Short mmCIF file of C-alpha atoms in Angstrom, two decimals:
data_model
loop_
_atom_site.label_atom_id
_atom_site.label_comp_id
_atom_site.label_asym_id
_atom_site.label_seq_id
_atom_site.Cartn_x
_atom_site.Cartn_y
_atom_site.Cartn_z
CA MET A 1 46.22 109.14 132.16
CA SER A 2 44.68 106.06 130.43
CA ASP A 3 46.34 102.69 130.36
CA ALA A 4 45.13 102.18 126.78
CA THR A 5 47.90 102.43 124.24
CA LEU A 6 47.72 102.13 120.48
CA SER A 7 50.73 100.58 118.80
CA ALA A 8 52.12 101.97 115.56
CA ARG A 9 51.12 98.75 113.87
CA ALA A 10 47.51 98.89 115.18
CA LEU A 11 47.22 102.47 114.14
CA GLU A 12 48.54 101.64 110.66
CA ASN A 13 45.82 99.04 110.27
CA LEU A 14 43.20 101.60 111.31
CA LEU A 15 44.52 104.25 108.97
CA GLY A 16 44.14 102.13 105.84
CA ASP A 17 44.87 104.12 102.73
CA TRP A 18 45.23 107.44 104.59
CA ARG A 19 47.21 109.14 101.87
CA GLY A 20 43.95 109.45 99.86
CA ALA A 21 42.11 111.07 102.73
CA ALA A 22 42.86 114.63 101.82
CA ARG A 23 44.46 116.72 99.10
CA GLY A 24 47.71 118.55 99.90
CA ALA A 25 50.48 117.89 102.32
CA ALA A 26 51.00 114.42 103.71
CA TYR A 27 50.80 115.66 107.31
CA LEU A 28 47.27 116.99 106.64
CA ALA A 29 46.11 113.65 105.09
CA LEU A 30 47.48 111.82 108.09
CA ALA A 31 45.94 114.24 110.62
CA GLU A 32 42.54 114.10 108.89
CA ARG A 33 42.34 110.33 108.97
CA VAL A 34 43.43 110.18 112.64
CA ARG A 35 40.80 112.94 113.38
CA LEU A 36 37.98 110.73 111.76
CA LEU A 37 39.19 107.74 113.84
CA ILE A 38 38.86 109.71 117.05
CA LEU A 39 35.54 111.35 116.07
CA ASP A 40 33.85 108.15 115.17
CA GLY A 41 35.19 106.16 118.13
CA ARG A 42 37.69 103.76 116.45
CA VAL A 43 40.35 105.43 118.46
CA SER A 44 38.88 105.85 121.98
CA VAL A 45 39.17 108.89 124.06
CA GLU A 46 42.23 108.78 126.45
CA THR A 47 44.01 106.38 124.26
CA ARG A 48 47.78 106.89 123.99
CA LEU A 49 48.94 107.16 120.34
CA PRO A 50 52.26 105.80 119.15
CA ALA A 51 55.38 107.96 119.67
CA GLU A 52 56.16 110.10 116.70
CA ARG A 53 59.42 108.32 115.78
CA GLU A 54 57.74 104.87 116.10
CA LEU A 55 54.80 105.85 113.84
CA ALA A 56 57.16 107.52 111.35
CA ASP A 57 59.20 104.33 111.00
CA ARG A 58 56.08 102.22 110.63
CA LEU A 59 54.52 104.39 107.96
CA GLY A 60 57.80 105.07 106.13
CA LEU A 61 57.56 108.86 106.74
CA SER A 62 59.88 111.44 108.07
CA ARG A 63 59.42 112.25 111.76
CA THR A 64 58.79 115.82 110.64
CA THR A 65 55.63 114.71 108.87
CA VAL A 66 54.27 112.90 111.88
CA THR A 67 55.24 115.73 114.20
CA ALA A 68 53.26 118.20 112.02
CA ALA A 69 50.29 115.90 111.87
CA TYR A 70 50.27 115.57 115.77
CA ARG A 71 50.67 119.36 116.03
CA HIS A 72 47.72 119.84 113.76
CA LEU A 73 45.56 117.46 115.86
CA ARG A 74 46.58 119.38 119.04
CA GLU A 75 45.54 122.64 117.48
CA GLN A 76 42.13 121.08 116.73
CA GLY A 77 41.85 119.91 120.34
CA LEU A 78 42.02 116.26 119.46
CA LEU A 79 45.29 115.41 121.08
CA ARG A 80 46.75 116.23 124.48
CA SER A 81 50.53 115.88 124.71
CA LEU A 82 52.57 115.85 127.84
CA ARG A 83 56.34 115.56 128.09
CA GLY A 84 57.23 112.00 129.00
CA SER A 85 53.65 110.76 128.66
CA GLY A 86 53.07 110.82 124.89
CA SER A 87 50.06 112.07 122.97
CA VAL A 88 46.53 111.10 124.09
CA ALA A 89 43.35 111.20 122.09
CA ARG A 90 40.67 113.49 123.41
CA LEU A 91 37.38 115.10 122.38
CA PRO A 92 37.10 118.82 123.17
CA GLY A 93 33.79 120.73 123.16
CA ALA A 94 31.61 120.31 120.14
CA PRO A 95 32.68 123.42 118.25
CA ALA A 96 36.34 122.36 118.29
CA ALA A 97 35.71 118.68 117.56
CA MET A 98 33.23 119.17 114.80
CA PRO A 99 33.43 122.64 113.29
CA ALA A 100 30.41 123.96 111.47
CA PRO A 101 30.71 122.96 107.86
CA PRO A 102 30.33 125.41 104.98
CA ALA A 103 26.79 124.19 104.15
CA ALA A 104 24.08 126.15 105.90
CA LEU A 105 22.25 123.03 106.96
CA GLN A 106 24.02 120.11 108.66
CA LEU A 107 22.49 116.73 108.08
CA ASP A 108 23.29 113.97 110.52
CA LEU A 109 22.84 110.47 108.97
CA SER A 110 25.37 108.94 111.45
CA LYS A 111 22.46 108.16 113.83
CA ALA A 112 19.84 105.76 112.62
CA ALA A 113 16.81 106.86 114.72
CA PRO A 114 13.47 108.31 113.76
CA ALA A 115 12.08 111.64 114.87
CA ALA A 116 9.75 111.78 117.87
CA LEU A 117 6.15 110.51 117.66
CA PRO A 118 3.89 113.37 116.61
CA TRP A 119 1.71 112.90 119.75
CA LEU A 120 4.62 112.46 122.20
CA ALA A 121 4.27 115.89 123.77
CA GLU A 122 0.57 115.22 124.52
CA VAL A 123 1.39 111.90 126.18
CA ALA A 124 4.21 113.53 128.19
CA ARG A 125 1.72 116.16 129.65
CA GLU A 126 -0.61 113.37 130.65
CA ALA A 127 2.29 111.48 132.31
CA ALA A 128 3.35 114.64 134.15
CA GLU A 129 -0.19 114.95 135.56
CA GLU A 130 0.17 111.42 136.98
CA LEU A 131 3.56 112.11 138.63
CA PRO A 132 2.29 113.62 141.88
CA ALA A 133 0.98 110.21 142.84
CA HIS A 134 4.58 108.93 142.89
CA LEU A 135 6.28 111.66 144.82
CA GLY A 136 5.89 110.09 148.28
CA ASP A 137 9.06 108.05 148.08
CA SER A 138 12.71 108.47 147.09
CA GLY A 139 12.21 108.12 143.41
CA PHE A 140 15.19 105.81 143.08
CA ASP A 141 13.86 102.87 141.16
CA PRO A 142 16.45 100.16 140.21
CA ILE A 143 14.09 97.67 138.63
CA GLY A 144 11.17 99.54 137.09
CA THR A 145 7.60 100.46 138.23
CA PRO A 146 5.13 97.58 138.51
CA ALA A 147 2.91 99.07 135.90
CA LEU A 148 5.64 99.42 133.24
CA ARG A 149 7.07 96.03 133.89
CA GLN A 150 3.56 94.52 133.55
CA ALA A 151 3.04 96.42 130.32
CA ILE A 152 6.26 95.16 128.88
CA ALA A 153 5.48 91.65 129.93
CA ASP A 154 2.05 91.90 128.28
CA ARG A 155 3.67 93.05 125.02
CA TYR A 156 5.96 89.92 125.03
CA ALA A 157 2.94 87.69 125.67
CA LEU A 158 1.05 89.38 122.80
CA ARG A 159 4.02 88.55 120.58
CA GLY A 160 3.79 84.97 121.62
CA LEU A 161 6.30 84.73 124.46
CA PRO A 162 4.56 84.37 127.91
CA THR A 163 6.35 86.64 130.35
CA SER A 164 5.80 87.72 133.94
CA PRO A 165 6.72 91.11 135.48
CA ASP A 166 9.47 89.47 137.55
CA GLN A 167 11.23 88.63 134.29
CA ILE A 168 11.53 92.35 133.40
CA MET A 169 14.03 94.96 134.46
CA VAL A 170 13.58 98.58 133.16
CA THR A 171 16.85 100.28 132.21
CA ILE A 172 17.96 103.70 130.90
CA GLY A 173 17.84 102.65 127.24
CA ALA A 174 19.16 99.63 125.45
CA GLN A 175 22.80 100.59 125.74
CA HIS A 176 22.48 100.68 129.48
CA ALA A 177 20.99 97.21 129.31
CA ILE A 178 23.85 95.87 127.26
CA ALA A 179 26.41 97.38 129.74
CA LEU A 180 24.64 95.88 132.75
CA LEU A 181 24.46 92.39 131.17
CA SER A 182 28.10 92.64 130.17
CA ARG A 183 29.08 93.33 133.80
CA VAL A 184 27.11 90.35 135.05
CA LEU A 185 27.62 87.74 132.35
CA VAL A 186 31.29 88.42 131.35
CA GLY A 187 34.30 87.74 133.50
CA ARG A 188 37.69 89.24 132.51
CA GLY A 189 39.14 87.10 129.83
CA ASP A 190 35.96 85.36 128.93
CA ARG A 191 35.20 85.07 125.22
CA ALA A 192 32.16 86.74 123.72
CA VAL A 193 30.86 85.99 120.20
CA ILE A 194 29.75 89.03 118.23
CA GLU A 195 28.58 89.54 114.64
CA ALA A 196 30.91 91.42 112.24
CA PRO A 197 29.85 94.01 111.37
CA THR A 198 27.75 94.87 114.43
CA TYR A 199 26.46 97.74 116.65
CA PRO A 200 29.72 99.36 117.88
CA HIS A 201 28.61 100.38 121.37
CA ALA A 202 27.71 96.76 122.13
CA TYR A 203 31.16 95.38 121.46
CA GLU A 204 32.64 98.36 123.30
CA ALA A 205 30.57 97.41 126.39
CA LEU A 206 31.78 93.76 126.23
CA ARG A 207 35.41 94.98 125.91
CA VAL A 208 35.04 97.20 128.98
CA ALA A 209 33.80 94.23 130.87
CA GLY A 210 36.98 92.36 129.89
CA ALA A 211 35.67 90.11 127.15
CA ARG A 212 37.89 88.75 124.32
CA LEU A 213 35.81 89.22 121.15
CA VAL A 214 35.12 86.41 118.67
CA PRO A 215 33.70 87.87 115.50
CA VAL A 216 31.42 85.90 113.18
CA PRO A 217 30.85 87.30 109.67
CA VAL A 218 27.45 88.67 108.70
CA SER A 219 26.44 89.39 105.11
CA PRO A 220 24.16 92.15 103.97
CA HIS A 221 20.52 91.30 103.55
CA ASP A 222 19.94 89.92 100.00
CA ALA A 223 23.68 90.01 99.54
CA ILE A 224 25.07 89.40 96.07
CA ASP A 225 28.58 88.22 95.08
CA THR A 226 29.43 87.38 98.72
CA LEU A 227 30.73 84.20 100.23
CA THR A 228 28.57 84.36 103.33
CA SER A 229 24.78 83.77 103.55
CA ALA A 230 22.52 83.68 106.46
CA ASP A 231 22.88 79.88 106.65
CA ASP A 232 26.57 80.24 106.55
CA GLU A 233 26.40 82.62 109.48
CA VAL A 234 24.36 80.18 111.55
CA GLU A 235 26.94 77.45 110.82
CA ALA A 236 29.77 79.87 111.74
CA LEU A 237 27.97 80.67 114.98
CA GLU A 238 27.60 76.92 115.80
CA ARG A 239 31.37 76.41 115.17
CA ALA A 240 32.25 79.46 117.20
CA PHE A 241 30.22 78.30 120.20
CA VAL A 242 32.07 74.93 120.15
CA ARG A 243 35.59 76.22 119.47
CA ALA A 244 35.54 79.33 121.57
CA ASN A 245 33.27 78.15 124.45
CA PRO A 246 32.12 81.72 124.98
CA SER A 247 30.31 82.87 128.08
CA THR A 248 28.17 85.22 126.12
CA ALA A 249 27.10 86.01 122.55
CA TYR A 250 25.70 89.38 121.41
CA LEU A 251 23.35 89.01 118.40
CA MET A 252 20.74 90.97 116.58
CA PRO A 253 18.44 88.28 115.13
CA ASP A 254 16.06 90.80 113.48
CA PHE A 255 17.13 93.46 111.07
CA GLN A 256 20.68 93.35 112.20
CA ASN A 257 22.35 96.76 112.57
CA PRO A 258 23.97 97.55 110.11
CA THR A 259 23.34 94.79 107.57
CA GLY A 260 19.53 94.38 107.88
CA ARG A 261 19.83 90.55 108.02
CA SER A 262 17.21 88.52 109.94
CA PHE A 263 17.47 84.90 110.97
CA ASP A 264 14.70 82.58 109.84
CA GLU A 265 12.96 80.45 112.47
CA ALA A 266 15.12 77.31 111.75
CA GLY A 267 18.23 79.47 112.22
CA ARG A 268 16.97 80.76 115.53
CA GLU A 269 16.45 77.28 116.80
CA ARG A 270 19.90 76.14 115.67
CA VAL A 271 21.67 79.07 117.22
CA LEU A 272 19.97 78.65 120.61
CA ASP A 273 20.42 74.90 120.57
CA ALA A 274 24.19 75.33 119.98
CA ALA A 275 24.38 78.03 122.74
CA ALA A 276 22.48 75.81 125.26
CA ARG A 277 24.88 72.98 124.61
CA GLN A 278 27.88 75.14 125.50
CA GLY A 279 26.23 77.04 128.32
CA THR A 280 26.52 80.28 126.37
CA VAL A 281 24.01 83.00 127.20
CA VAL A 282 22.84 84.85 124.06
CA ILE A 283 22.15 88.54 124.56
CA ALA A 284 19.56 89.24 121.86
CA ASP A 285 19.14 92.85 120.92
CA GLU A 286 15.64 93.20 119.71
CA THR A 287 15.42 97.00 119.69
CA THR A 288 14.34 96.88 116.04
CA ALA A 289 12.65 93.50 115.99
CA GLU A 290 9.10 94.85 115.39
CA LEU A 291 10.03 97.27 112.58
CA ASP A 292 8.87 95.11 109.78
CA ILE A 293 8.22 96.68 106.39
CA ASP A 294 7.40 93.63 104.30
CA ARG A 295 9.25 90.68 105.84
CA PRO A 296 7.67 87.39 104.61
CA PHE A 297 7.47 85.81 108.08
CA ALA A 298 6.72 87.04 111.63
CA PRO A 299 9.04 85.27 114.08
CA LEU A 300 8.49 85.08 117.81
CA PRO A 301 10.98 86.76 120.23
CA LEU A 302 14.16 84.88 120.18
CA ALA A 303 13.81 83.36 123.64
CA ALA A 304 10.79 81.37 122.44
CA TYR A 305 13.07 79.16 120.34
CA GLY A 306 15.29 77.74 123.04
CA PRO A 307 15.52 76.51 126.60
CA PRO A 308 14.66 79.11 129.39
CA GLY A 309 17.66 81.28 130.26
CA THR A 310 19.53 80.63 126.95
CA ALA A 311 18.46 83.94 125.43
CA VAL A 312 18.25 87.26 127.38
CA LEU A 313 16.24 89.84 125.43
CA ILE A 314 16.89 93.57 125.25
CA GLY A 315 14.32 96.14 124.05
CA SER A 316 13.79 99.87 124.10
CA VAL A 317 11.58 102.66 122.75
CA GLY A 318 14.53 104.52 121.13
CA LYS A 319 13.67 103.25 117.63
CA THR A 320 9.98 103.41 117.89
CA VAL A 321 8.98 106.32 120.21
CA TRP A 322 12.07 108.63 120.22
CA GLY A 323 15.70 108.33 121.24
CA GLY A 324 15.22 111.12 123.72
CA VAL A 325 13.00 108.89 125.82
CA ARG A 326 15.63 106.86 127.63
CA ILE A 327 13.68 103.75 128.46
CA GLY A 328 14.86 100.21 127.74
CA TRP A 329 14.44 96.83 129.34
CA ILE A 330 15.84 93.38 129.89
CA ARG A 331 13.81 90.17 129.79
CA ALA A 332 15.53 87.35 131.67
CA GLU A 333 15.03 84.71 134.20
CA PRO A 334 14.21 86.15 137.69
CA THR A 335 17.52 84.91 139.16
CA LEU A 336 19.42 86.94 136.56
CA ILE A 337 17.16 89.96 137.08
CA ARG A 338 18.11 89.83 140.80
CA LYS A 339 21.82 89.81 139.98
CA LEU A 340 21.46 92.71 137.61
CA VAL A 341 19.67 94.79 140.26
CA ALA A 342 22.49 93.95 142.73
CA VAL A 343 25.28 95.34 140.42
CA ARG A 344 23.41 98.38 139.16
CA ALA A 345 23.93 100.78 142.02
CA PRO A 346 27.61 101.62 141.28
CA GLY A 347 26.67 102.94 137.89
CA ASP A 348 23.29 104.49 138.48
CA LEU A 349 20.54 104.46 141.13
CA GLY A 350 17.53 103.83 138.89
CA THR A 351 15.37 104.76 135.92
CA PRO A 352 13.60 108.15 135.93
CA ILE A 353 9.98 107.80 137.04
CA LEU A 354 8.48 110.36 134.73
CA GLU A 355 9.86 108.64 131.67
CA GLN A 356 8.50 105.29 132.89
CA LEU A 357 5.06 106.84 133.28
CA LEU A 358 5.24 108.17 129.75
CA VAL A 359 6.23 104.77 128.28
CA THR A 360 3.62 103.00 130.36
CA ARG A 361 0.93 105.05 128.62
CA LEU A 362 2.50 104.31 125.24
CA MET A 363 3.01 100.54 125.45
CA PRO A 364 -0.81 99.71 124.90
CA ARG A 365 -0.57 101.81 121.69
CA MET A 366 2.47 100.05 120.29
CA ASP A 367 0.52 98.58 117.35
CA GLU A 368 -0.51 102.13 116.37
CA ILE A 369 3.01 103.32 116.75
CA LEU A 370 4.46 100.52 114.66
CA ALA A 371 1.97 101.10 111.86
CA LEU A 372 3.19 104.74 111.68
CA ARG A 373 6.87 103.70 111.73
CA ARG A 374 6.37 100.96 109.15
CA ALA A 375 4.84 103.51 106.76
CA GLU A 376 7.76 105.89 107.35
CA LEU A 377 10.34 103.21 106.88
CA ARG A 378 8.78 102.00 103.61
CA ALA A 379 8.78 105.48 102.20
CA GLY A 380 12.36 106.13 103.36
CA ARG A 381 13.66 102.84 102.05
CA ASP A 382 12.00 103.07 98.70
CA ARG A 383 13.09 106.71 98.12
CA LEU A 384 16.67 105.98 99.21
CA GLU A 385 16.94 103.08 96.81
CA GLU A 386 15.66 105.30 93.95
CA LEU A 387 18.09 108.08 94.78
CA ILE A 388 21.16 105.88 95.07
CA ALA A 389 20.29 104.02 91.87
CA GLU A 390 20.18 107.40 90.05
CA ALA A 391 23.30 108.88 91.65
CA PHE A 392 25.48 105.80 92.14
CA PRO A 393 24.40 103.07 89.78
CA GLU A 394 27.58 101.07 90.63
CA TRP A 395 26.74 100.82 94.32
CA HIS A 396 24.76 97.81 95.75
CA VAL A 397 21.81 98.76 98.03
CA PRO A 398 20.28 95.77 99.70
CA HIS A 399 16.48 95.79 99.58
CA VAL A 400 15.88 95.43 103.33
CA ASP A 401 12.52 94.29 104.53
CA GLY A 402 12.56 96.14 107.81
CA GLY A 403 14.78 97.71 110.41
CA ILE A 404 16.33 101.22 110.41
CA ALA A 405 19.27 101.15 108.01
CA THR A 406 20.83 99.57 104.92
CA TRP A 407 24.45 98.47 104.44
CA ILE A 408 25.48 99.77 101.05
CA GLY A 409 28.38 98.33 99.08
CA ILE A 410 30.17 101.23 97.50
CA GLY A 411 32.61 99.22 95.40
CA ALA A 412 35.92 100.61 96.66
CA PRO A 413 37.64 100.70 100.08
CA VAL A 414 37.06 104.38 100.58
CA SER A 415 34.26 104.62 103.17
CA SER A 416 36.31 106.60 105.73
CA GLN A 417 37.56 108.83 102.93
CA LEU A 418 33.95 109.47 101.78
CA ALA A 419 32.83 110.25 105.36
CA LEU A 420 35.56 112.97 105.56
CA ALA A 421 34.58 114.38 102.21
CA ALA A 422 30.93 114.43 103.19
CA ARG A 423 31.66 116.53 106.27
CA SER A 424 32.69 119.39 104.04
CA GLN A 425 29.21 119.17 102.45
CA GLY A 426 27.50 119.48 105.79
CA LEU A 427 26.67 115.74 105.94
CA LEU A 428 27.58 113.42 108.78
CA ILE A 429 27.65 109.68 107.86
CA ALA A 430 28.91 106.58 109.57
CA ALA A 431 31.84 104.99 107.73
CA GLY A 432 31.77 101.25 107.41
CA PRO A 433 34.75 100.50 109.69
CA ARG A 434 32.84 102.04 112.63
CA PHE A 435 30.90 98.75 112.72
CA GLY A 436 33.96 96.47 112.89
CA ILE A 437 36.59 95.81 115.49
CA ASP A 438 39.65 95.80 113.20
CA GLY A 439 39.25 98.66 110.70
CA ALA A 440 37.47 96.41 108.11
CA PHE A 441 34.43 97.29 106.08
CA GLU A 442 35.90 100.14 104.13
CA ARG A 443 33.78 98.99 101.14
CA PHE A 444 30.58 99.64 102.96
CA LEU A 445 28.49 102.53 104.15
CA ARG A 446 25.60 102.46 106.52
CA LEU A 447 22.76 104.82 105.66
CA PRO A 448 19.49 105.05 107.66
CA ILE A 449 16.09 104.55 106.04
CA CYS A 450 14.24 106.20 108.97
CA GLN A 451 14.93 109.88 108.05
CA PRO A 452 12.22 112.09 106.55
CA VAL A 453 12.28 111.79 102.71
CA ALA A 454 13.30 115.46 102.27
CA GLU A 455 16.40 114.90 104.44
CA THR A 456 17.27 111.75 102.53
CA GLU A 457 17.05 113.65 99.26
CA ALA A 458 19.31 116.42 100.51
CA ALA A 459 21.75 113.94 101.95
CA VAL A 460 22.18 111.93 98.77
CA GLN A 461 22.79 115.15 96.84
CA ALA A 462 25.54 116.09 99.40
CA LEU A 463 26.89 112.59 99.18
CA ARG A 464 27.14 112.83 95.42
CA VAL A 465 29.06 116.07 95.59
CA ALA A 466 31.37 114.55 98.23
CA TRP A 467 31.95 111.43 96.06
CA GLU A 468 32.76 113.52 93.01
CA SER A 469 35.21 115.64 94.97
CA MET A 470 37.26 112.50 95.61
CA ALA A 471 37.84 111.83 91.89
CA GLY A 472 41.37 113.35 91.97
CA MET A 473 42.40 111.51 95.13
CA PRO A 474 44.73 108.56 94.65
CA ALA A 475 42.62 106.19 96.82
CA VAL A 476 39.68 106.32 94.39
CA ASP A 477 39.59 104.71 90.95
CA ALA A 478 37.99 107.32 88.74
CA GLY A 479 36.16 104.57 86.91
CA LEU A 480 34.10 103.88 90.05
CA LEU A 481 32.78 107.35 90.25
CA PRO A 482 29.50 108.37 88.77
CA ALA A 483 29.49 110.59 85.64
CA VAL A 484 28.89 114.24 86.35
CA VAL A 485 25.68 115.26 84.62
#
């Protein structure tokens, strides 16, 4: 049984305006909102939910309503209840957790990741032919093959940051890199600065390591009618470093996920200068750093703007080659690399050799890969903007100049409600609160720009039907809905 317990007050904050989440009985509306919170990770698996009476009192409901909602969730396989131990969130097998929607085709826009490179299978065959030369040892590789570490170091040098192979550790994707760094750099109770909104699996890794999170607001790229600009964010980071004295900060300096914001060069220098003064190590997630479409400047990797050791860089091929190739890396000072290798064994024994051989062959072709991805991203961004402008003229779609997604302002705090309605149309989307730590961002929706144009067109059509289906629900102002043509 997990030690994690969600209070009635905390669950109430996450629920938001749950009464608008579904038509019909109140217990179904409550159950559907809790279901979404579990499915998208805002309520973690094995978390104990509040007792029925406690939640009923907090929400101003009869206990019968809450009991019926919990029973409905148990029937869906999303709660496990034991006498004397309460009700615990769980995720059953995929069919129970996410039943097939009525639509014949299910579109998944909850994952902002491109399809595999068209020539990936060919390169994989070439890598497999090279594998016999590596079968003479155990195959457990905790730091990375020399050839791949050299290829990654060469790529950094080409981008303007001289790097040696002993500054590189190869990991099982970027998320693995974040988790390893969190274990080494964060002590239980240490403060860690994060952006808000941000990549959810990053702050989850920091929390698991025992960090106390210090969020700093981020505005959408080319934000309008907001109180926070990129300069404001830099100032807020400087203040957070001084006031919180964090051991670590997790930042995405280029095409931030989900907002698309990038720091300019002056901002990069200021952030690293402030971090260096406090002894804060900045974990810079650069997994999308080279996915420019038409950015007016070409910055160096973040570590080039500050003293050695101030910024630790994370990269991967998940957003360029394919998410199914689980290869990432960490660029850090050799002393930190050695610490990372030392703590790795309890979690895994190394990065697969075959995938390293594959990526080693692809690294020299990265310019070719990026040219393809940039063309795809430009087409996806431009088409998404056209479609949203036609279907949802009241929404604000930032004109991002790179990255994999855009952070859309939908004008009403109904993002979670829209995500639920979209499921019934065969469309999976990531509600705005998934990217916050406190249930915020209900007025935002993240949509990827890296999908094929045909999928984007089908998704926006499904999204429109879902939005229109919400017109009769109390959480939505009908004046915010597009006219049905």
